[in-house]
Coordinates of N, CA and C in Angstrom, one line a residue:
M1 N 17.5 -1.8 7.7 CA 16.2 -2.0 7.2 C 15.6 -1.1 6.6
P2 N 14.8 -1.5 5.5 CA 14.1 -0.8 4.8 C 12.8 0.2 5.4
T3 N 12.6 1.2 5.2 CA 11.6 2.0 5.9 C 10.6 2.5 4.9
L4 N 9.2 2.9 5.3 CA 8.3 3.3 4.5 C 7.9 4.7 5.2
K5 N 7.5 5.8 4.5 CA 6.9 6.9 5.0 C 5.3 6.8 4.7
V6 N 4.7 7.0 5.7 CA 3.2 6.5 5.7 C 2.5 7.8 6.3
T7 N 1.7 8.4 5.4 CA 0.7 9.5 5.9 C -0.7 8.7 6.1
D8 N -1.1 9.0 7.5 CA -2.4 8.3 7.8 C -3.6 9.1 7.6
T9 N -4.7 8.7 7.8 CA -6.0 9.4 7.6 C -6.1 10.8 8.2
T10 N -5.5 11.1 9.2 CA -5.5 12.4 10.0 C -4.5 13.3 9.4
G11 N -3.6 12.9 8.5 CA -2.5 13.7 7.7 C -1.1 13.6 8.5
D12 N -1.0 12.8 9.5 CA 0.3 12.7 10.1 C 1.1 11.7 9.3
T13 N 2.4 12.1 9.3 CA 3.6 11.2 8.4 C 4.5 10.9 9.3
V14 N 4.8 9.4 9.4 CA 5.7 8.8 10.2 C 6.4 7.7 9.2
A15 N 7.6 7.6 9.5 CA 8.6 6.5 8.8 C 8.4 5.3 9.8
I16 N 8.2 4.4 9.2 CA 8.1 2.9 9.8 C 9.0 1.9 9.2
D17 N 9.6 1.0 10.1 CA 10.4 -0.1 9.6 C 9.5 -1.0 8.8
A18 N 10.2 -1.5 7.5 CA 9.5 -2.4 6.7 C 10.3 -3.5 6.3
H19 N 9.9 -4.7 6.8 CA 10.8 -6.0 6.4 C 10.5 -6.3 5.0
N20 N 11.7 -6.6 4.3 CA 11.8 -7.3 2.9 C 10.9 -8.5 3.0
G21 N 10.1 -8.6 2.0 CA 9.3 -9.8 1.5 C 7.9 -9.9 2.1
L22 N 7.6 -8.8 2.9 CA 6.3 -8.7 3.4 C 5.6 -7.7 2.5
S23 N 4.2 -7.8 2.3 CA 3.6 -6.9 1.6 C 3.1 -5.5 2.4
L24 N 2.9 -4.4 1.7 CA 2.7 -3.3 2.3 C 1.6 -3.5 3.3
M25 N 0.6 -4.4 2.8 CA -0.6 -4.5 3.8 C -0.1 -4.9 5.1
E26 N 0.7 -6.3 5.1 CA 1.1 -6.7 6.3 C 2.0 -5.8 7.2
I27 N 2.9 -5.0 6.4 CA 3.8 -4.0 7.1 C 2.8 -3.2 7.9
L28 N 1.8 -2.4 7.2 CA 1.1 -1.4 7.7 C 0.1 -2.0 8.9
R29 N -0.5 -3.3 8.9 CA -1.1 -4.1 10.0 C 0.0 -4.2 11.2
N30 N 1.0 -4.8 10.9 CA 1.9 -5.0 11.9 C 2.5 -3.6 12.6
S31 N 2.2 -2.6 11.9 CA 2.7 -1.2 12.5 C 1.5 -0.4 13.2
G32 N 0.3 -1.3 13.2 CA -0.8 -0.7 14.0 C -1.9 0.0 13.1
Y33 N -1.6 0.3 11.8 CA -2.5 1.0 10.9 C -3.7 0.2 10.8
P34 N -5.0 0.8 10.7 CA -6.3 0.2 10.5 C -6.5 -0.3 9.0
I35 N -5.7 -1.1 8.6 CA -5.9 -1.8 7.1 C -6.5 -3.1 7.4
A36 N -7.7 -3.0 7.0 CA -8.6 -4.3 7.1 C -8.1 -5.5 6.2
G37 N -7.8 -5.4 5.2 CA -7.4 -6.7 4.4 C -8.1 -7.8 4.6
A38 N -9.4 -7.6 4.3 CA -10.6 -8.7 4.6 C -10.2 -10.0 3.9
C39 N -9.6 -9.9 2.7 CA -9.3 -11.2 2.0 C -8.0 -11.8 2.3
N40 N -7.3 -11.0 3.3 CA -5.9 -11.7 3.5 C -5.0 -11.8 2.5
G41 N -5.1 -10.7 1.5 CA -4.1 -10.6 0.4 C -4.3 -11.4 -1.0
S42 N -5.5 -12.0 -0.9 CA -5.8 -12.9 -2.1 C -6.5 -12.0 -3.3
T43 N -6.5 -10.8 -3.3 CA -6.9 -9.8 -4.3 C -8.3 -10.1 -4.6
A44 N -9.1 -10.3 -3.6 CA -10.6 -10.4 -3.6 C -11.4 -9.3 -3.1
C45 N -10.5 -8.2 -2.5 CA -11.3 -7.1 -1.9 C -10.5 -5.9 -2.3
A46 N -10.6 -4.7 -1.7 CA -9.8 -3.5 -1.8 C -9.6 -2.8 -0.7
T47 N -9.7 -3.5 0.6 CA -9.7 -3.0 1.8 C -8.2 -2.8 2.4
C48 N -7.4 -3.0 1.3 CA -5.8 -2.6 1.9 C -5.4 -1.5 0.8
H49 N -6.4 -0.6 0.2 CA -6.1 0.5 -0.5 C -5.2 1.4 0.0
V50 N -4.1 1.8 -0.8 CA -3.0 3.1 -0.3 C -2.9 3.8 -1.7
V51 N -2.6 4.9 -1.7 CA -2.0 5.8 -2.7 C -0.5 6.0 -2.5
I52 N 0.4 5.6 -3.5 CA 1.5 5.7 -3.6 C 1.9 6.9 -4.1
D53 N 2.9 7.5 -3.6 CA 3.5 9.0 -3.8 C 4.0 9.0 -5.4
D54 N 3.8 10.0 -6.1 CA 4.1 9.9 -7.4 C 5.6 9.7 -7.7
D55 N 6.4 10.0 -7.0 CA 7.7 9.9 -7.1 C 8.0 8.2 -7.1
W56 N 7.3 7.6 -6.5 CA 7.5 6.1 -6.3 C 6.5 5.3 -7.3
A57 N 5.5 5.8 -7.7 CA 4.4 4.9 -8.5 C 5.0 4.1 -9.6
A58 N 5.9 4.9 -10.4 CA 6.6 4.3 -11.5 C 7.5 3.1 -11.3
K59 N 8.0 3.2 -9.9 CA 8.9 1.9 -9.7 C 8.4 0.7 -9.2
L60 N 7.1 0.7 -9.2 CA 6.4 -0.4 -8.7 C 6.0 -1.3 -10.0
P61 N 5.9 -2.7 -9.5 CA 5.4 -3.5 -10.8 C 4.1 -3.0 -11.4
S62 N 3.5 -3.4 -12.6 CA 2.3 -3.1 -13.1 C 1.2 -3.8 -12.3
L63 N 0.0 -3.0 -12.4 CA -1.0 -3.8 -12.0 C -1.5 -5.1 -12.7
S64 N -1.9 -6.1 -11.9 CA -2.4 -7.3 -12.5 C -3.9 -7.0 -12.9
N65 N -4.4 -7.7 -13.5 CA -5.7 -7.6 -14.1 C -6.7 -7.9 -12.9
D66 N -6.5 -8.5 -11.9 CA -7.2 -8.8 -10.7 C -7.0 -7.5 -9.8
E67 N -6.0 -7.0 -9.8 CA -5.8 -5.7 -9.0 C -6.6 -4.5 -9.6
E68 N -6.3 -4.5 -10.8 CA -7.1 -3.5 -11.7 C -8.7 -3.4 -11.3
D69 N -9.1 -4.9 -11.4 CA -10.5 -5.1 -11.3 C -11.0 -4.7 -9.9
R70 N -10.2 -5.0 -8.8 CA -10.7 -4.7 -7.4 C -10.7 -3.1 -7.1
L71 N -9.6 -2.4 -7.9 CA -9.5 -1.0 -7.6 C -10.8 -0.3 -8.2
D72 N -11.5 -0.9 -9.2 CA -12.6 -0.4 -9.8 C -13.7 -0.2 -8.9
S73 N -13.6 -0.7 -7.6 CA -14.7 -0.7 -6.9 C -14.3 0.2 -5.6
V74 N -13.2 0.9 -5.7 CA -12.7 2.0 -4.6 C -13.4 3.2 -4.9
V75 N -14.0 3.8 -3.9 CA -14.7 4.9 -3.9 C -14.0 6.2 -4.3
N76 N -12.8 6.3 -3.6 CA -11.9 7.5 -3.6 C -10.6 7.1 -4.5
L77 N -10.7 6.5 -5.6 CA -9.7 6.0 -6.4 C -8.9 7.1 -7.0
Q78 N -7.6 7.0 -6.9 CA -6.7 8.2 -7.5 C -5.8 7.5 -8.5
K79 N -5.2 8.4 -9.1 CA -4.1 7.8 -10.2 C -3.2 6.8 -9.6
N80 N -2.6 7.1 -8.5 CA -1.5 6.0 -8.0 C -2.2 5.1 -6.8
S81 N -3.4 4.9 -6.9 CA -4.1 3.8 -6.0 C -3.4 2.4 -6.3
R82 N -3.4 1.7 -5.2 CA -2.8 0.3 -5.4 C -3.3 -0.4 -4.2
L83 N -3.3 -1.8 -4.4 CA -3.8 -2.6 -3.0 C -2.4 -3.0 -2.5
G84 N -2.4 -2.6 -1.2 CA -1.2 -2.9 -0.3 C -0.7 -4.5 -0.3
C85 N -1.7 -5.2 -0.5 CA -1.4 -6.7 -0.6 C -0.6 -7.2 -1.7
Q86 N -0.5 -6.3 -2.9 CA 0.0 -6.8 -4.1 C 1.3 -6.0 -4.3
I87 N 2.0 -5.3 -3.3 CA 3.1 -4.8 -3.4 C 4.2 -5.3 -2.3
E88 N 5.2 -6.0 -2.8 CA 6.1 -6.8 -1.8 C 7.2 -5.8 -1.5
M89 N 7.5 -5.6 -0.3 CA 8.6 -4.7 0.1 C 10.0 -5.3 -0.3
T90 N 10.9 -4.4 -0.8 CA 12.2 -4.8 -1.2 C 13.1 -3.4 -0.8
D91 N 14.5 -3.8 -0.8 CA 15.3 -2.6 -0.6 C 15.2 -1.5 -1.5
T92 N 15.0 -1.9 -2.7 CA 14.6 -0.8 -3.8 C 13.4 0.1 -3.4
L93 N 12.5 -0.2 -2.7 CA 11.5 0.6 -2.2 C 11.6 1.3 -1.0
S94 N 12.7 1.1 -0.3 CA 13.0 1.8 1.1 C 12.8 3.3 0.8
G95 N 12.1 4.0 1.7 CA 11.8 5.4 1.9 C 10.4 5.7 1.0
M96 N 10.0 4.8 0.3 CA 8.7 5.0 -0.4 C 7.8 5.6 0.5
A97 N 6.9 6.6 -0.1 CA 6.1 7.2 0.6 C 4.5 6.8 0.1
L98 N 3.8 6.7 0.9 CA 2.3 6.4 0.6 C 1.3 6.9 1.7
T99 N 0.0 7.0 1.3 CA -0.9 7.7 2.0 C -2.1 6.5 2.2
I100 N -2.6 6.5 3.5 CA -3.8 5.8 3.6 C -4.9 6.5 3.5
P101 N -5.8 6.2 2.5 CA -6.8 7.2 2.2 C -8.1 7.2 3.3
A102 N -8.7 8.4 3.5 CA -9.7 8.1 4.6 C -11.0 7.6 4.0

């Protein structure tokens, strides 16, 4: 089973199981992380904002126009900021590291 390395808002890093076909938002929610995902993955908000580790950012699909528009509203935007709802887990992404920003 694929895994993700998640650093939470307190700085703790944990490896979690990640099922293929689910979005990062769904995986994080299912693992008990406080990801609001207010729009349930319809790219209408930015409450599933995550920051992808530099080593993994280039392996992800490009941002859609909608995702880029939503990220413009993020206060603590970083160069590898993404919406968790827009990244689908695959075996290729197993081991990916991400941070849930405070």
